[in-house]
XYZ file of C-alpha atoms in Angstrom:
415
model
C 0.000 0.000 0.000
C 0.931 3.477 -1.047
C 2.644 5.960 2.026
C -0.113 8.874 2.136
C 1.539 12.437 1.845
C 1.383 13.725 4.850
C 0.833 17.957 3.140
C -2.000 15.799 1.017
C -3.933 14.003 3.914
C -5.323 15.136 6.617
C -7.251 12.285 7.464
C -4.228 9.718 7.124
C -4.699 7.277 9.621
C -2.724 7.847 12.995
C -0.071 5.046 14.525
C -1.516 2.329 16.440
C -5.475 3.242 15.341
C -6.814 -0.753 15.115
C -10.202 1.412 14.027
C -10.313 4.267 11.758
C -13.698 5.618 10.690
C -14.623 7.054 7.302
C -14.411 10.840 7.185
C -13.873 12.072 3.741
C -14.641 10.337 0.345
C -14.400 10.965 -2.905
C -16.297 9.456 -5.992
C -15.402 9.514 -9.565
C -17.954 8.985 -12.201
C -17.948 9.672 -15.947
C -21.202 10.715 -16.018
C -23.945 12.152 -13.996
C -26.630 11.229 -16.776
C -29.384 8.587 -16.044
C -28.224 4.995 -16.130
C -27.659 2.458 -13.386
C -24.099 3.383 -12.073
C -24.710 6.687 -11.580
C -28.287 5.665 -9.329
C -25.813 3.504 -7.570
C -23.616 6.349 -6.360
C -26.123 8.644 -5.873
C -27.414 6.147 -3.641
C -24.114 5.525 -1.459
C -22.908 9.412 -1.538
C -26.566 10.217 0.229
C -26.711 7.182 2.635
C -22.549 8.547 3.438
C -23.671 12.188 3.622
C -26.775 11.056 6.541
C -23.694 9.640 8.214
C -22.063 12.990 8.213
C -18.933 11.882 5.952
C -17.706 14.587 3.883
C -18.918 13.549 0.602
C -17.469 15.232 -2.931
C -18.157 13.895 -6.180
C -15.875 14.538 -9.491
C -17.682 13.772 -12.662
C -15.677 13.833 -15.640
C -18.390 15.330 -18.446
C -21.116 17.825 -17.789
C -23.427 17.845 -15.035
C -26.637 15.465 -15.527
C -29.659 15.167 -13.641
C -28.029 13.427 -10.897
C -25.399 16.031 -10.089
C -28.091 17.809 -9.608
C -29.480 15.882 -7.225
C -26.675 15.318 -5.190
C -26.037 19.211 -4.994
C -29.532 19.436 -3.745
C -28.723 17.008 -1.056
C -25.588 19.308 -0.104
C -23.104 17.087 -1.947
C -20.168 18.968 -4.120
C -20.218 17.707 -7.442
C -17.444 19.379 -9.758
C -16.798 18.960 -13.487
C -14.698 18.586 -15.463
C -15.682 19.660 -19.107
C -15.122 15.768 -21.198
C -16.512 16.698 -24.433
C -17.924 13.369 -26.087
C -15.436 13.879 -28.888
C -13.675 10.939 -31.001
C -10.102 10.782 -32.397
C -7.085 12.917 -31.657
C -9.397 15.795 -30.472
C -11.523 12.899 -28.023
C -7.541 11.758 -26.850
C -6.386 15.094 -25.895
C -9.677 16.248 -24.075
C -9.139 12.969 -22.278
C -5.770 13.054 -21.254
C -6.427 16.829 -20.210
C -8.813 15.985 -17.626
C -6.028 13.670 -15.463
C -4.611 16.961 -13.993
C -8.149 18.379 -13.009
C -9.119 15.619 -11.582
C -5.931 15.215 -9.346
C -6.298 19.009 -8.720
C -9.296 18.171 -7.519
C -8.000 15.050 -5.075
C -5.650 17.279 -3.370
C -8.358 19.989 -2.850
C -11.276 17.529 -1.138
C -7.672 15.256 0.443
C -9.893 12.382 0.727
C -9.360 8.856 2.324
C -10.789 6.928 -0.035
C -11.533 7.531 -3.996
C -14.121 5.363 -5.505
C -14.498 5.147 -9.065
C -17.723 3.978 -11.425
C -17.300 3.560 -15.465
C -14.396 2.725 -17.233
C -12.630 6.099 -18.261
C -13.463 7.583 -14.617
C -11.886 4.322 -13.360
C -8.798 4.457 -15.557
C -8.156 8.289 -14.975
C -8.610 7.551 -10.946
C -5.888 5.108 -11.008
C -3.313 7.611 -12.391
C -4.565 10.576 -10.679
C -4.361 8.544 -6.924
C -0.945 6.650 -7.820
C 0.502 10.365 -8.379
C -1.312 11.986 -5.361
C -0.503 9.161 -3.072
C -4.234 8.106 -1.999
C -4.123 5.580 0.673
C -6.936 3.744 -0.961
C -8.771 3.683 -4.298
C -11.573 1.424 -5.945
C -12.627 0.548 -8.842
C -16.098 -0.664 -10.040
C -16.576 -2.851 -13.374
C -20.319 -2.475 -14.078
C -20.820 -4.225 -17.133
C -19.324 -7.541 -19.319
C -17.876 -4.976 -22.236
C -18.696 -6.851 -25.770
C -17.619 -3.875 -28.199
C -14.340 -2.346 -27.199
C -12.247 -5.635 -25.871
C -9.125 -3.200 -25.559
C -10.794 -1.916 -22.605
C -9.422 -5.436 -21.096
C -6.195 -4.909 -22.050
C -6.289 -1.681 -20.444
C -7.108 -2.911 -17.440
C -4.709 -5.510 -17.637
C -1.866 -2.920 -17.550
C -3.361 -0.609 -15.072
C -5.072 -3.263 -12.381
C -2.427 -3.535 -9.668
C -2.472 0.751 -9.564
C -6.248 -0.316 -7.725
C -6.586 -0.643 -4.023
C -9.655 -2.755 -4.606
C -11.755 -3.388 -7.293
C -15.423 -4.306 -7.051
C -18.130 -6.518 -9.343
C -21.803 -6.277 -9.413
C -21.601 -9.772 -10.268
C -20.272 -13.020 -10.217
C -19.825 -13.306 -14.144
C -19.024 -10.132 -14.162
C -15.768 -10.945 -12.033
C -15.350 -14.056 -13.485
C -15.331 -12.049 -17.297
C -13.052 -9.493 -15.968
C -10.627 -11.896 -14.026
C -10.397 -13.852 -17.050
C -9.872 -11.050 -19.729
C -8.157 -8.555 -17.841
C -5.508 -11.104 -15.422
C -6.917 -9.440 -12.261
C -6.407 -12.290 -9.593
C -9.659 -13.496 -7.999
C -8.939 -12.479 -4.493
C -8.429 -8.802 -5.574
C -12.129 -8.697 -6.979
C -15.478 -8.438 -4.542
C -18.815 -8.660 -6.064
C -21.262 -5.951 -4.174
C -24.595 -6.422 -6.594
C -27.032 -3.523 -7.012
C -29.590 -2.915 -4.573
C -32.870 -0.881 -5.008
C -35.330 0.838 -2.683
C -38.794 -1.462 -2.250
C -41.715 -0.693 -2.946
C -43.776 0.958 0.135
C -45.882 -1.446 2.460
C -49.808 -2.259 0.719
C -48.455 -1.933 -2.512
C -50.182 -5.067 -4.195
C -47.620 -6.812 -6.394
C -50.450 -8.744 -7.609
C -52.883 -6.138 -9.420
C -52.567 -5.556 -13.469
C -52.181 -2.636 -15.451
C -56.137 -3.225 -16.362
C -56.994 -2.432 -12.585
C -54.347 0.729 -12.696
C -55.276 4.624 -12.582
C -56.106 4.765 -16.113
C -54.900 8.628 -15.848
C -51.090 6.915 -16.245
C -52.228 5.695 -19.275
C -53.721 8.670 -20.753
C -50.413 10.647 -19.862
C -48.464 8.499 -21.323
C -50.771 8.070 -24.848
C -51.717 4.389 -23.963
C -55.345 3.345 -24.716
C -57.274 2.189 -21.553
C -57.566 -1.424 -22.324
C -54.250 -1.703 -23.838
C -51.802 -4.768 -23.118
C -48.530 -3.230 -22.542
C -45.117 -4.562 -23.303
C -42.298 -2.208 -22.366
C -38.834 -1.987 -20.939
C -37.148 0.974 -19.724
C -33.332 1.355 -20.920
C -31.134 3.646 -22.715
C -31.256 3.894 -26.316
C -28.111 2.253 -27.878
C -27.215 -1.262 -29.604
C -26.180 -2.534 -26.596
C -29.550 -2.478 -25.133
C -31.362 -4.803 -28.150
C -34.260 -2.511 -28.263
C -34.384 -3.417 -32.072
C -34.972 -7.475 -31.230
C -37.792 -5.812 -28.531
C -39.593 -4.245 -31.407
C -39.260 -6.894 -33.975
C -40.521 -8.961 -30.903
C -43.539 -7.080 -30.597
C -44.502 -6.841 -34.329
C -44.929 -10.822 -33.819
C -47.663 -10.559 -31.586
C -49.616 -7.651 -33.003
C -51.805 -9.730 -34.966
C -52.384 -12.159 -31.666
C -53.077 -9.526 -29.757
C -54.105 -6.233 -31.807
C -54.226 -4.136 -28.363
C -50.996 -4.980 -27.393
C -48.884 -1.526 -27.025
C -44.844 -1.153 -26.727
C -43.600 1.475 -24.136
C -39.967 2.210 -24.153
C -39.050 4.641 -21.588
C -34.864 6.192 -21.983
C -33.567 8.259 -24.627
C -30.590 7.828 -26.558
C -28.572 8.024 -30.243
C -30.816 5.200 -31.474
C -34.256 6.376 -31.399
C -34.605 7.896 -34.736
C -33.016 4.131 -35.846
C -35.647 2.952 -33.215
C -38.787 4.579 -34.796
C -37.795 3.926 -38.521
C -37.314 -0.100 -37.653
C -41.113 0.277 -35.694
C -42.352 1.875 -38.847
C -40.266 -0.689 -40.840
C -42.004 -3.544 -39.075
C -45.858 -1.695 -39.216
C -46.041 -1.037 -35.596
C -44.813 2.298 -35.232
C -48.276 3.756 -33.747
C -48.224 1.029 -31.197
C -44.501 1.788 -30.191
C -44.506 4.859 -27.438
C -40.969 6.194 -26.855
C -41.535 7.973 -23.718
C -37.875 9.313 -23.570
C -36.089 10.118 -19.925
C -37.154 9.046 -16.613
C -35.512 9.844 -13.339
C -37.790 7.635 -11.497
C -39.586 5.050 -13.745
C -41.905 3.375 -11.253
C -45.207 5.224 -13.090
C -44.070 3.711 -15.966
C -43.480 0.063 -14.385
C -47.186 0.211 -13.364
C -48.431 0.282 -16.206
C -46.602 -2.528 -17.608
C -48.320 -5.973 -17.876
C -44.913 -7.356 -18.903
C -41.235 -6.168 -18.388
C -38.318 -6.899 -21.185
C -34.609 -7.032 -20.992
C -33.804 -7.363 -24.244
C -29.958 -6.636 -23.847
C -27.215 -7.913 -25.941
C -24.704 -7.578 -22.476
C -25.105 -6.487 -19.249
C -24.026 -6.056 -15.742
C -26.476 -6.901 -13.140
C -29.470 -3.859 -14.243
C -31.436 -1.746 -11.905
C -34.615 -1.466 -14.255
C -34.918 -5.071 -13.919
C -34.602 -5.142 -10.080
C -37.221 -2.540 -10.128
C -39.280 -3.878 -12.497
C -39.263 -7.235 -10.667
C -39.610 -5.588 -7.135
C -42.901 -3.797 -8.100
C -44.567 -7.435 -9.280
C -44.237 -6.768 -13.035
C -43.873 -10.411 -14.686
C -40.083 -9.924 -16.750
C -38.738 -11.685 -19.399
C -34.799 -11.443 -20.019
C -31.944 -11.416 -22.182
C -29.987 -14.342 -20.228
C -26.785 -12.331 -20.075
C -24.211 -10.812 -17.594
C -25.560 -11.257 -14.129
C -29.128 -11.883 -15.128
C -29.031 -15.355 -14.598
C -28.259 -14.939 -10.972
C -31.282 -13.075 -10.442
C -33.599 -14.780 -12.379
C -34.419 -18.325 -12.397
C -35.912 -19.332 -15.412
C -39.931 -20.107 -14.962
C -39.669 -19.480 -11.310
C -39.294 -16.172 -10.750
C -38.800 -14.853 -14.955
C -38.646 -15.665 -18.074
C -34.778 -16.042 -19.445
C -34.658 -15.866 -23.324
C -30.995 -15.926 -25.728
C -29.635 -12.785 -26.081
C -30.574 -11.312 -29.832
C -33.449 -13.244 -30.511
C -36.662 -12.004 -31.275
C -38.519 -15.130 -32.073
C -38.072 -16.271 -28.488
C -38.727 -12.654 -26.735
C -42.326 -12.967 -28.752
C -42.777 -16.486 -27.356
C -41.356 -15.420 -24.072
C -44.000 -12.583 -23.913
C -47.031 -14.263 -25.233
C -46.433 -17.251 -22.552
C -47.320 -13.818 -20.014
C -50.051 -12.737 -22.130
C -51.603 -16.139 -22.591
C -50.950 -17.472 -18.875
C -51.943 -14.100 -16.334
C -52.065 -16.908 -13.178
C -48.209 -18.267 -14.130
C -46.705 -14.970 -14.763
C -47.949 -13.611 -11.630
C -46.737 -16.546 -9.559
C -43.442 -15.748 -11.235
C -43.964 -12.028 -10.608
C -44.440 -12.541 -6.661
C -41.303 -14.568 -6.087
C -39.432 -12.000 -8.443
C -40.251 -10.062 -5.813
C -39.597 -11.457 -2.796
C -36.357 -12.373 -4.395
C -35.541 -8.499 -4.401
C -36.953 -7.933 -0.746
C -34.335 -11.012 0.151
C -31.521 -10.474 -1.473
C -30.921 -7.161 -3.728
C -32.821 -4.307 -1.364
C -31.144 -0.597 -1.287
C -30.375 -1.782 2.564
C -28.510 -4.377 2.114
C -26.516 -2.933 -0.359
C -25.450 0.513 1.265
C -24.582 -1.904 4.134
C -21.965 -4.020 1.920
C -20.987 -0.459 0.925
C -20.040 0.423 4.459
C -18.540 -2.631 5.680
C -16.243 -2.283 2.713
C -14.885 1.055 3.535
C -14.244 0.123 7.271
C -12.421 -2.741 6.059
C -10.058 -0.782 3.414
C -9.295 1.542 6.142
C -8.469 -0.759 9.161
C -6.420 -2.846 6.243
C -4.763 0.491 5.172
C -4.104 1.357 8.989
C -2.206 -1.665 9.931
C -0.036 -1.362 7.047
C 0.573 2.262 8.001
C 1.307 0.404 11.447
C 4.219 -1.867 10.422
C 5.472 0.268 8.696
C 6.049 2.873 11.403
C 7.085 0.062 13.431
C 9.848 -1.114 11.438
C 11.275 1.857 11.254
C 14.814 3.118 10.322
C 17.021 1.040 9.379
């Protein structure tokens, strides 16, 4: 472990402290946009900041709804300007941000910095190795299927990381295997939602809903709704979705599709609906900080993605009692079992997302069984609770590690 500077810390641990509480923490994000990683630290910096821990978070592009969020919760948040650029221009803009952001680790002089995404993860590792951080973290969020040199990245950068952290099992088990990180040097902490409040009844259908959801959201009253709530890009499979539903139109002629997100792909999105006939029955509903309105309106839930981590929208969907159906990818398997408490289906294929959904159409009593033990499977094992605690246990555990080292080493002393 890395001496601490003493002019850089203030909170370094002092000699012979077996216990050293968390006091100042920095997180490092990419973005502050919606998407699942940055829920998940917006969750932990608030749950840190009712502790009274000095809580700062860096995010490397522009501020996004989440920043502010946490800056209404009296949480810093500073950017740094990453244009979404490609080539030499992208490079540069990249590279210029490592000496902001250790600017910004000597200002805040925290104990711990904790990454999420891979450029904020890759930049942290520099930035801390120069500024002598006691301890920093890393969090791999997703199996990456497009840009493998990310993996070889990783490979040459992993021992620069105090600790890194999963939200899987397969994800670990992908990233030990690609990137040469050793086992023991990777801890899966999975995602972990806030439940749905006490009387909520998992068991009721969209039919029995406030119809005024519907009419917001330009469904017809009687509709059977299909939707999935995601942002727009390949990785997603929103396009196997919609050629999904274009199956089962002529089954089920009041069958509607709501996506809920926003993203590059939906003009691709709506030309592939019209493509297929269906684009009146396809709703894009774009961005949604909280999509639990649009889960209850939803008579089935799809995952439709091509690779994945371990998703919130899924957790959510399957904690309010919406039967799901799911790409059987990343750490989706170790959620849901398949016919017990979901539907799993092969990633890309929109044959069996069709059959996958008309088995919930066709079968109400079955899906909801499914539904109900999808949720209680969230209340057991993947509630916001649960996970902050993981969270917390963690940092202790980095610092009392960090502390003894400090301790030996001040014990040794001179030669």
């Amino acid at each position: 472990m890395r001496m601490p500077a003493e002019t850089t810390h203030s909170a370094s641990l002092a000699p012979g402290s077996r216990r050293s509480a968390l006091t100042r923490i920095l997180f490092v994000i990419t973005s502050t946009h919606l998407g699942g990683a940055e829920k998940v630290l917006f969750e932990i910096a608030t749950h840190l900041r009712r502790r009274n821990v000095a809580v700062h978070v860096c995010v490397l592009k522009d501020k996004g709804p989440y920043a502010e969020r946490l800056e209404a919760q009296g949480i810093p948040v500073n950017s740094l300007d990453l244009k979404d650029t490609g080539g030499l221009r992208g490079a540069v803009s990249y590279l210029w941000t490592l000496p902001r952001l250790m600017a910004c680790i000597r200002k805040v002089r925290p104990q711990i910095v904790h990454a999420f995404l891979f450029r904020a993860n890759l930049l942290t590792r520099l930035a801390c190795t120069v500024c002598r951080v006691p301890i920093n973290i890393s969090s791999i969020r997703i199996i990456e299927q497009e840009r493998h040199y990310y993996y070889w990245i990783d490979r040459l950068t992993s021992s620069l990381v105090t600790q890194h952290l999963a939200v899987s099992e397969e994800v670990k088990r992908v990233s030990c295997q690609r990137s040469g990180i050793p086992e023991d040097r990777v801890r899966v902490i999975r995602n972990g939602i806030r439940l749905p409040t006490p009387g909520w009844a998992p068991e009721t259908t969209s039919f029995d809903r406030p119809p005024a959801i519907k009419r917001e959201l330009g469904l017809n009253a009687g509709s059977r709704v299909c939707g999935t709530v995601a942002r727009l890009h390949s990785q997603k499979g929103i396009a196997y979705l919609i050629q999904a539903f274009s199956k089962l139109t002529g089954e089920f002629p009041e069958a509607e599709l709501l996506v809920v997100g926003e993203g590059k792909e939906r003009g691709p999105l709506q030309s592939l609906a019209a493509e297929h006939g269906v684009r009146k029955q396809v709703h894009f509903a774009g961005l949604a900080l909280d999509p639990i309105k649009y889960l209850a309106v939803m008579d089935v839930f799809v995952l439709p993605s091509l690779y994945e981590g371990l998703p919130n929208a899924l957790l959510e969907a399957m904690a309010w009692g919406v039967p799901v159906v799911a790409s059987s990818v990343g750490g989706v398997p170790e959620v849901i079992q398949h016919q017990i408490n979901g539907l799993l289906v092969a990633p890309g294929d929109a044959q069996a997302i069709a059959e996958a959904v008309r088995f919930v159409f066709t079968h109400p009593g079955e899906a909801q069984a499914m539904a109900q033990a999808a949720r209680r499977c969230v209340e057991q094992h993947f509630s916001l609770s649960a996970m902050l605690g993981e969270y917390d246990e963690l940092y202790e555990q980095l610092l009392q590690n960090c502390g003894r080292k400090l301790d030996a080493q001040l014990a040794d002393g001179p030669e």
